[in-house]
Short mmCIF file of C-alpha atoms and ligand atoms in Angstrom, two decimals:
data_model
loop_
_atom_site.label_atom_id
_atom_site.label_comp_id
_atom_site.label_asym_id
_atom_site.label_seq_id
_atom_site.Cartn_x
_atom_site.Cartn_y
_atom_site.Cartn_z
CA MET A 1010 -43.14 -16.30 -75.17
CA ASN A 1011 -46.52 -16.68 -76.45
CA SER A 1012 -48.34 -13.51 -77.84
CA ILE A 1013 -51.50 -12.80 -79.36
CA LEU A 1014 -49.53 -11.07 -82.19
CA GLU A 1015 -48.53 -14.47 -83.35
CA VAL A 1016 -51.86 -16.07 -83.08
CA GLU A 1017 -52.25 -16.26 -86.93
CA ASP A 1018 -49.13 -18.40 -87.21
CA ARG A 1019 -50.30 -20.54 -84.30
CA ILE A 1020 -53.58 -21.13 -86.38
CA LYS A 1021 -51.45 -21.89 -89.36
CA THR A 1022 -49.50 -24.45 -87.45
CA LEU A 1023 -52.62 -26.23 -86.20
CA LYS A 1024 -53.58 -26.74 -89.92
CA LYS A 1025 -50.75 -29.04 -90.19
CA GLU A 1026 -50.59 -30.63 -86.75
CA ASP A 1027 -54.27 -30.69 -85.47
CA GLU A 1028 -56.81 -30.49 -88.32
CA ASP A 1029 -59.83 -30.79 -86.07
CA SER A 1030 -58.92 -27.77 -83.99
CA PHE A 1031 -58.00 -25.86 -86.97
CA ARG A 1032 -61.38 -26.46 -88.36
CA ILE A 1033 -63.14 -25.51 -85.07
CA ILE A 1034 -61.29 -22.34 -84.81
CA ASN A 1035 -62.20 -21.32 -88.34
CA ASN A 1036 -65.74 -22.38 -87.70
CA ILE A 1037 -65.97 -19.72 -84.93
CA PHE A 1038 -63.29 -17.11 -85.52
CA HIS A 1039 -62.14 -14.71 -88.33
CA VAL A 1040 -58.36 -13.78 -87.48
CA SER A 1041 -56.45 -11.30 -89.48
CA SER A 1042 -53.85 -8.62 -89.17
CA ALA A 1043 -52.55 -5.52 -90.74
CA THR A 1044 -49.72 -3.30 -90.32
CA GLY A 1045 -50.17 0.50 -89.81
CA SER A 1046 -47.14 2.90 -90.73
CA MET A 1047 -46.23 6.43 -90.02
CA LYS A 1048 -43.18 8.76 -90.11
CA ILE A 1049 -41.85 10.37 -87.01
CA PRO A 1050 -40.31 13.76 -87.69
CA SER A 1051 -36.68 14.18 -86.44
CA THR A 1052 -37.52 16.81 -83.95
CA TYR A 1053 -40.01 14.19 -82.34
CA LYS A 1054 -37.73 11.15 -82.15
CA THR A 1055 -36.12 11.92 -78.83
CA LYS A 1056 -39.46 12.32 -77.13
CA VAL A 1057 -40.92 9.14 -78.76
CA MET A 1058 -37.70 7.32 -77.56
CA GLU A 1059 -38.38 8.63 -73.83
CA LEU A 1060 -42.06 7.58 -74.04
CA PHE A 1061 -41.83 4.21 -75.66
CA GLY A 1062 -38.17 2.90 -75.40
CA LYS A 1063 -38.12 -0.32 -73.31
CA LYS A 1064 -36.67 0.33 -69.92
CA ASP A 1065 -34.76 -1.74 -67.61
CA ASP A 1066 -35.46 -1.86 -63.49
CA GLN A 1067 -33.56 1.38 -63.14
CA GLY A 1068 -35.59 3.18 -65.82
CA LYS A 1069 -32.68 3.11 -68.40
CA ILE A 1070 -33.66 2.62 -71.90
CA ILE A 1071 -32.40 -0.51 -73.31
CA GLU A 1072 -33.25 -0.15 -77.16
CA SER A 1073 -31.44 1.79 -79.72
CA LYS A 1074 -33.16 4.82 -81.02
CA ASN A 1075 -33.69 3.14 -84.55
CA GLU A 1076 -35.18 0.02 -82.85
CA VAL A 1077 -37.73 2.23 -80.90
CA ILE A 1078 -38.47 4.40 -83.98
CA GLU A 1079 -38.84 1.36 -86.32
CA ARG A 1080 -41.47 -0.37 -83.61
CA ILE A 1081 -43.34 2.99 -83.48
CA GLU A 1082 -43.50 3.62 -87.28
CA ASN A 1083 -44.63 0.12 -88.18
CA GLN A 1084 -47.42 -1.09 -85.92
CA LYS A 1085 -48.94 -4.57 -86.28
CA VAL A 1086 -52.67 -4.98 -85.34
CA VAL A 1087 -54.39 -8.46 -84.94
CA LYS A 1088 -58.06 -8.50 -85.56
CA THR A 1089 -60.11 -11.20 -84.00
CA TYR A 1090 -63.87 -11.71 -84.59
CA ASN A 1091 -66.41 -14.36 -83.43
CA LYS A 1092 -68.77 -15.11 -86.36
CA TRP A 1093 -71.59 -16.44 -84.08
CA THR A 1094 -71.57 -13.69 -81.27
CA GLY A 1095 -70.45 -10.71 -83.28
CA SER A 1096 -67.86 -9.87 -80.74
CA GLY A 1097 -64.40 -8.68 -81.89
CA SER A 1098 -61.26 -7.13 -80.77
CA LEU A 1099 -58.11 -5.31 -82.04
CA PHE A 1100 -54.78 -5.93 -80.44
CA ASN A 1101 -51.91 -3.62 -81.25
CA SER A 1102 -48.24 -4.79 -80.86
CA LEU A 1103 -47.32 -1.52 -79.31
CA ARG A 1104 -50.04 -1.90 -76.50
CA ALA A 1105 -49.50 -5.45 -76.21
CA SER A 1106 -45.81 -5.31 -75.48
CA ARG A 1107 -46.22 -3.07 -72.51
CA PRO A 1108 -44.25 -4.47 -69.36
CA GLY A 1109 -46.12 -6.07 -66.43
CA ILE A 1110 -46.62 -4.46 -63.05
CA LYS A 1111 -43.45 -4.63 -60.71
CA GLN A 1112 -44.03 -5.90 -57.27
CA GLU A 1113 -43.43 -2.29 -55.49
CA GLU A 1114 -45.92 -0.80 -57.98
CA MET A 1115 -48.53 -3.55 -57.02
CA GLU A 1116 -48.05 -2.93 -53.32
CA ASP A 1117 -48.39 0.75 -53.95
CA ILE A 1118 -51.65 0.26 -55.95
CA ARG A 1119 -53.21 -1.88 -53.12
CA LYS A 1120 -52.10 0.56 -50.60
CA LYS A 1121 -53.77 3.43 -52.29
CA ALA A 1122 -56.82 1.29 -53.14
CA ASP A 1123 -57.36 0.18 -49.47
CA GLU A 1124 -56.93 3.86 -48.37
CA TYR A 1125 -59.55 4.95 -50.73
CA ILE A 1126 -61.95 2.21 -49.66
CA LYS A 1127 -61.34 2.82 -46.16
CA ALA A 1128 -62.17 6.52 -46.42
CA SER A 1129 -65.83 5.60 -47.50
CA GLU A 1130 -66.47 3.35 -44.57
CA GLU A 1131 -67.80 5.95 -42.34
CA GLY A 1132 -71.68 6.27 -42.54
CA CYS A 1133 -71.57 3.36 -45.09
CA GLU A 1134 -75.17 2.25 -45.30
CA PHE A 1135 -74.40 -1.21 -46.70
CA CYS A 1136 -72.37 -1.82 -43.65
CA ASN A 1137 -75.80 -2.18 -41.86
CA PRO A 1138 -77.98 -3.46 -44.49
CA GLU A 1139 -80.93 -4.53 -42.21
CA LYS A 1140 -81.36 -1.04 -40.92
CA TYR A 1141 -80.67 0.97 -44.15
CA THR A 1142 -81.86 -1.08 -47.14
CA PRO A 1143 -85.28 -2.52 -48.32
CA GLU A 1144 -85.97 -6.23 -48.02
CA ASP A 1145 -87.83 -8.38 -50.59
CA VAL A 1146 -91.49 -9.30 -50.13
CA PHE A 1147 -90.51 -12.83 -48.71
CA GLY A 1148 -87.78 -11.42 -46.55
CA ARG A 1149 -83.91 -11.68 -46.83
CA VAL A 1150 -81.65 -14.52 -47.60
CA LYS A 1151 -78.95 -14.72 -44.96
CA GLY A 1152 -75.46 -16.25 -45.86
CA LYS A 1153 -72.60 -16.38 -43.59
CA TYR A 1154 -70.94 -13.68 -45.07
CA GLY A 1155 -73.55 -11.49 -46.71
CA ILE A 1156 -77.34 -10.80 -46.68
CA THR A 1157 -79.70 -10.05 -49.41
CA GLY A 1158 -81.92 -6.88 -49.71
CA SER A 1159 -84.07 -5.53 -52.63
CA ASN A 1160 -82.60 -3.07 -54.99
CA ILE A 1161 -84.06 0.36 -54.09
CA ALA A 1162 -84.23 1.10 -57.82
CA LYS A 1163 -84.91 -1.94 -59.49
CA TYR A 1164 -83.31 -2.89 -62.85
CA ASP A 1165 -86.27 -5.37 -63.33
CA ALA A 1166 -89.26 -6.90 -61.38
CA TRP A 1167 -86.85 -9.06 -59.54
CA SER A 1168 -83.61 -7.10 -58.90
CA SER A 1169 -81.96 -7.41 -55.39
CA VAL A 1170 -78.51 -6.90 -53.83
CA ILE A 1171 -76.13 -9.23 -51.67
CA PHE A 1172 -74.47 -6.94 -49.20
CA PHE A 1173 -71.29 -8.69 -48.26
CA LYS A 1174 -70.23 -8.44 -44.69
CA ARG A 1175 -66.84 -6.85 -45.48
CA HIS A 1176 -66.86 -3.38 -46.63
CA ASN A 1177 -63.55 -3.68 -48.85
CA PRO A 1178 -64.57 -5.22 -52.12
CA LEU A 1179 -60.95 -6.37 -52.93
CA GLU A 1180 -60.62 -8.55 -49.78
CA PHE A 1181 -62.51 -11.75 -49.65
CA SER A 1182 -61.48 -15.36 -48.83
CA PHE A 1183 -62.50 -18.56 -50.84
CA GLU A 1184 -65.03 -19.26 -47.96
CA GLU A 1185 -66.49 -15.73 -48.43
CA LEU A 1186 -66.67 -15.83 -52.28
CA SER A 1187 -68.24 -19.21 -52.14
CA ASP A 1188 -70.88 -17.88 -49.63
CA TYR A 1189 -71.77 -14.89 -51.92
CA ILE A 1190 -72.33 -17.31 -54.86
CA ASP A 1191 -74.51 -19.73 -52.52
CA THR A 1192 -76.50 -16.91 -51.26
CA GLY A 1193 -77.23 -15.70 -54.66
CA PHE A 1194 -78.52 -18.90 -55.73
CA LYS A 1195 -80.66 -19.52 -52.86
CA TRP A 1196 -82.22 -16.01 -53.80
CA PHE A 1197 -82.95 -17.40 -57.32
CA LYS A 1198 -84.65 -20.44 -55.92
CA LYS A 1199 -86.65 -18.47 -53.42
CA VAL A 1200 -87.93 -16.09 -56.22
CA HIS A 1201 -88.67 -18.83 -58.55
CA ASN A 1202 -90.75 -20.70 -55.85
CA TYR A 1203 -92.59 -17.19 -55.19
CA ASP A 1204 -93.31 -16.83 -58.95
CA LYS A 1205 -92.79 -19.54 -61.30
CA ASN A 1206 -92.84 -17.35 -64.22
CA PHE A 1207 -89.68 -15.91 -63.27
CA GLU A 1208 -87.04 -18.45 -64.27
CA TYR A 1209 -83.94 -16.70 -65.87
CA PRO A 1210 -81.09 -15.94 -63.21
CA PHE A 1211 -78.42 -13.59 -63.57
CA PHE A 1212 -75.67 -12.86 -61.02
CA LEU A 1213 -73.56 -9.91 -61.15
CA TRP A 1214 -70.62 -8.13 -59.54
CA ASN A 1215 -69.72 -4.45 -60.18
CA CYS A 1216 -66.61 -4.08 -58.26
CA LEU A 1217 -66.06 -0.34 -57.53
CA GLN A 1218 -67.31 2.77 -59.37
CA LYS A 1219 -65.18 2.17 -62.50
CA ALA A 1220 -67.18 -1.12 -62.89
CA GLY A 1221 -70.48 0.59 -62.53
CA ALA A 1222 -71.13 0.18 -58.79
CA SER A 1223 -73.04 2.96 -57.00
CA GLN A 1224 -71.36 2.21 -53.58
CA VAL A 1225 -67.76 1.35 -52.62
CA HIS A 1226 -69.09 -1.24 -49.99
CA SER A 1227 -68.58 -4.83 -51.52
CA HIS A 1228 -71.90 -6.04 -52.92
CA ALA A 1229 -73.28 -8.14 -55.88
CA GLN A 1230 -76.58 -8.15 -57.64
CA ILE A 1231 -79.01 -10.76 -58.42
CA LEU A 1232 -81.76 -10.60 -60.92
CA MET A 1233 -84.50 -13.00 -62.13
CA THR A 1234 -86.35 -12.37 -65.35
CA ASN A 1235 -89.30 -13.82 -67.15
CA ASP A 1236 -90.36 -14.45 -70.81
CA ILE A 1237 -86.79 -14.23 -72.33
CA HIS A 1238 -83.27 -13.81 -70.69
CA TYR A 1239 -81.42 -10.54 -70.72
CA ALA A 1240 -80.24 -9.32 -74.17
CA LYS A 1241 -76.78 -10.64 -74.28
CA PRO A 1242 -77.48 -14.16 -72.81
CA GLN A 1243 -80.51 -14.56 -74.96
CA PHE A 1244 -78.36 -13.63 -78.08
CA LEU A 1245 -76.06 -16.34 -76.80
CA ARG A 1246 -78.86 -18.84 -77.12
CA LYS A 1247 -79.48 -17.91 -80.72
CA ALA A 1248 -75.65 -18.33 -81.40
CA PHE A 1249 -75.90 -21.84 -79.81
CA ARG A 1250 -78.95 -22.79 -81.70
CA GLU A 1251 -77.46 -21.61 -84.94
CA TYR A 1252 -74.18 -23.22 -84.62
CA MET A 1253 -75.86 -26.56 -83.77
CA LYS A 1254 -77.87 -26.23 -86.89
CA TRP A 1255 -74.85 -25.50 -89.08
CA THR A 1256 -72.15 -27.81 -87.71
CA GLY A 1257 -74.24 -30.22 -85.72
CA LYS A 1258 -71.85 -29.43 -82.73
CA ASN A 1259 -72.05 -27.62 -79.35
CA TYR A 1260 -70.89 -24.15 -79.51
CA PHE A 1261 -69.62 -23.70 -75.97
CA ARG A 1262 -67.84 -27.01 -76.30
CA ASP A 1263 -65.94 -25.96 -79.52
CA LEU A 1264 -65.45 -22.22 -78.08
CA TYR A 1265 -63.47 -24.02 -75.27
CA LYS A 1266 -61.75 -26.39 -77.71
CA SER A 1267 -60.62 -23.37 -79.86
CA HIS A 1268 -58.92 -21.73 -76.74
CA LYS A 1269 -57.61 -24.90 -75.66
CA ALA A 1270 -55.93 -25.47 -78.91
CA LEU A 1271 -54.47 -22.05 -78.76
CA GLU A 1272 -52.93 -22.57 -75.35
CA LEU A 1273 -55.40 -20.03 -73.72
CA ALA A 1274 -57.18 -22.53 -71.48
CA LEU A 1275 -56.86 -23.12 -67.78
CA ASP A 1276 -54.34 -26.00 -66.71
CA SER A 1277 -57.30 -27.78 -64.82
CA ASP A 1278 -60.34 -29.84 -65.66
CA VAL A 1279 -62.61 -26.67 -65.53
CA GLU A 1280 -63.36 -25.17 -68.86
CA GLY A 1281 -62.00 -21.74 -68.52
CA PHE A 1282 -59.90 -19.48 -70.90
CA ALA A 1283 -58.68 -16.01 -71.66
CA SER A 1284 -60.79 -15.04 -74.48
CA ILE A 1285 -59.30 -13.93 -77.86
CA THR A 1286 -62.42 -11.61 -78.53
CA PRO A 1287 -62.41 -9.93 -75.05
CA ILE A 1288 -64.86 -7.32 -74.44
CA LYS A 1289 -62.39 -5.19 -72.58
CA GLU A 1290 -59.14 -6.04 -70.84
CA LYS A 1291 -58.36 -9.50 -69.54
CA GLU A 1292 -61.79 -10.90 -70.23
CA PHE A 1293 -61.89 -14.58 -68.71
CA ILE A 1294 -64.74 -16.85 -69.48
CA ILE A 1295 -65.49 -20.12 -67.64
CA ILE A 1296 -68.28 -22.58 -68.99
CA THR A 1297 -69.85 -25.32 -66.89
CA ARG A 1298 -72.91 -27.51 -67.02
CA LYS A 1299 -72.72 -27.87 -63.32
CA SER A 1300 -74.01 -25.06 -61.07
CA PRO A 1301 -71.27 -23.02 -59.70
CA SER A 1302 -73.14 -23.01 -56.35
CA GLU A 1303 -72.72 -26.87 -56.35
CA SER A 1304 -69.33 -27.21 -57.78
CA GLU A 1305 -66.14 -26.43 -55.35
CA SER A 1306 -63.85 -26.82 -58.46
CA ILE A 1307 -65.65 -24.09 -60.43
CA LYS A 1308 -65.68 -21.77 -57.32
CA LYS A 1309 -62.07 -22.33 -56.91
CA GLU A 1310 -61.26 -21.27 -60.47
CA ILE A 1311 -63.46 -18.08 -60.17
CA TYR A 1312 -61.53 -17.33 -56.84
CA ARG A 1313 -58.14 -18.10 -58.45
CA VAL A 1314 -58.80 -15.73 -61.59
CA LEU A 1315 -60.01 -12.93 -59.30
CA ARG A 1316 -57.30 -13.19 -56.64
CA CYS A 1317 -54.71 -13.30 -59.45
CA TYR A 1318 -56.30 -10.25 -61.13
CA ILE A 1319 -56.28 -8.30 -57.81
CA ASP A 1320 -52.95 -9.54 -56.16
CA GLU A 1321 -50.79 -10.21 -59.20
CA LEU A 1322 -51.92 -8.00 -61.98
CA GLY A 1323 -53.01 -4.97 -60.03
CA VAL A 1324 -56.73 -4.92 -60.78
CA THR A 1325 -58.72 -2.55 -58.72
CA SER A 1326 -62.05 -2.74 -60.43
CA PHE A 1327 -63.88 -5.67 -62.35
CA ASN A 1328 -67.15 -7.02 -63.42
CA LEU A 1329 -68.20 -10.63 -62.90
CA VAL A 1330 -71.37 -12.11 -64.15
CA ILE A 1331 -72.86 -15.68 -63.86
CA SER A 1332 -75.35 -16.08 -66.77
CA CYS A 1333 -77.61 -19.08 -65.92
CA PRO A 1334 -79.85 -21.57 -67.83
CA ALA A 1335 -83.47 -21.09 -66.98
CA PHE A 1336 -84.91 -23.30 -64.49
CA GLY A 1337 -85.17 -26.74 -66.26
CA GLU A 1338 -83.39 -25.62 -69.45
CA PRO A 1339 -81.40 -28.80 -70.27
CA SER A 1340 -78.86 -27.84 -72.76
CA PHE A 1341 -77.53 -24.50 -71.79
CA PRO A 1342 -74.53 -24.15 -69.68
CA TYR A 1343 -73.72 -21.49 -66.94
CA ILE A 1344 -71.30 -18.82 -68.36
CA ILE A 1345 -69.16 -16.95 -65.91
CA GLN A 1346 -67.38 -13.82 -67.37
CA ILE A 1347 -64.74 -11.82 -65.56
CA VAL A 1348 -63.39 -8.33 -66.89
CA ASP A 1349 -61.06 -5.72 -65.66
CA ARG A 1350 -62.42 -2.24 -65.84
CA GLY A 1351 -59.19 -0.32 -65.40
CA SER A 1352 -57.69 1.60 -62.50
CA ILE A 1353 -59.81 3.30 -60.03
CA PHE A 1354 -57.15 6.09 -59.98
CA LYS A 1355 -57.46 7.26 -63.58
CA THR A 1356 -60.54 9.26 -64.77
CA THR A 1357 -60.60 8.09 -68.29
CA VAL A 1358 -63.24 5.36 -68.91
CA ASP A 1359 -62.31 2.33 -70.83
CA THR A 1360 -65.17 2.08 -73.24
CA GLY A 1361 -65.50 4.57 -76.03
CA ALA A 1362 -67.31 4.65 -79.27
CA MET A 1363 -65.17 1.93 -80.62
CA GLU A 1364 -66.39 -0.54 -78.06
CA LEU A 1365 -69.97 0.55 -78.01
CA TYR A 1366 -70.21 0.48 -81.93
CA GLY A 1367 -67.07 -0.89 -83.51
CA SER A 1368 -64.62 -3.45 -82.02
CA SER A 1369 -63.10 -3.75 -78.66
CA VAL A 1370 -59.61 -1.93 -78.52
CA ILE A 1371 -57.39 -4.07 -76.16
CA SER A 1372 -53.97 -3.70 -74.40
CA ASP A 1373 -53.70 -6.76 -72.45
CA ASP A 1374 -52.41 -9.76 -74.07
CA PRO A 1375 -54.73 -12.90 -73.25
CA TYR A 1376 -51.50 -15.02 -73.39
CA ASN A 1377 -50.03 -12.85 -70.54
CA VAL A 1378 -53.42 -13.16 -68.63
CA ILE A 1379 -53.56 -17.06 -68.88
CA LYS A 1380 -49.92 -17.29 -68.12
CA ALA A 1381 -50.46 -15.26 -64.82
CA VAL A 1382 -53.62 -17.36 -63.83
CA ASN A 1383 -52.19 -20.60 -64.45
CA GLU A 1384 -49.13 -19.78 -62.39
CA TYR A 1385 -50.97 -18.13 -59.64
CA LYS A 1386 -51.33 -20.14 -56.33
CA ALA A 1387 -54.53 -19.22 -54.87
ZN1 ZN W 2880 -69.56 -0.50 -45.85
#
C-alpha cells in the first residue's frame, strides 16, 4: 500500500522513470527523513504493547512484543517542505500507521454529532436570519437553500454570512452545496458592483466550533477586500510570480503535476490532490481556472471530498476556503482548500506552537486520504 513514509523512494524511482516530473517535484519541494530512537525500560514494555500493538477486530494484539517495541523504539519521520510557499509538514511512522475508523465507530460518531447539533437548535437565531441578523446595505442575496446577511462583527469592510436553511452543518446534498457556492458568488458580484474598489473575493466555511465557527447552525462566510488580497492568497501570488520568473512555468500547474506524479491526485479531470505539505490533517486542494460557481465538475469534486470526509472518514469539523482571483485578474486560478479540524468531542486543539511557528505535525497519511476520496461514490 502507498504511504507517505515511502515518498522518498517514490521520488527516486521517478528520477529513472519520469525525469520531467522528478525535476518539477524537486523545483517545488524538499523531502527528507530521519529516524528518532529511544529505549523503553522493561517495566514499561507491557504498557507500550497495550497502547501501540496492532489489534484485530476483536481487540486482540496481532504483533509480537519485540515487533511493537522495535517500532516504538525507532520512529521514522518524513519531512516535506514547499520552497515557494514556506509550508511544511512532519509525518511520523507511528502516527501514520494508525488504523482507519471502523463502520460501527463511524455510525457512533455521526449519531453523537447529530445529537450535539440537534441540542443547539432551540432558540437558534441563524434558523431565522431575516429576523435576527443584520442585512447588507444593498439587502440580502437569496438562494434556494440559504440567504446572506451582514456579519455583525465584521472581519473587514465587506464581511457577510450565508445562513444555510438547514441547521445541521454535516448534512447537505449536492444541490444545497452548489447553491451555497452560487449564493456566495452572487454576493461577490453585488459587492463589486456596489463598490468597484473591492475586487478580491474570499469564501470560507468554518464547520463547527473546532473549526472556528461561533454558532453550530450551518453557515459560510463571504468577504471582499480592496487594495491587496488577504495575507495568504497574496503571498501565493508572490510565489506564483517568483516561480514564473525562475522556471518560466506556472506554479499551480506544476504543483498539481507533482502530486499527480506522486499518485496523490483525483482520478478525474479536475485538478485536485491530497497535499504532501498539509497545513493540518487531510488537507485537500483543488485548483481551477474556471469559477467553481460556473463549473458543475468542480462543485461535484468539492462535494465528493466533503461527503467522503464526513461519511467515510468520520470528520465532524472542517474548514473550506475558496480563494478567488480578483475581478478581471487573468492568470491566477481559484484555489479551494479543505482541511479536517479534528473531533468535536475532543477538547484538545489541533494547532500548537509547531503549527503556528514551526512545521505542521501530521497524523493522517495523504495516501490514505486520496485512496478514500477516489474510492468514494458521492
Ligand atoms: Zn439553526
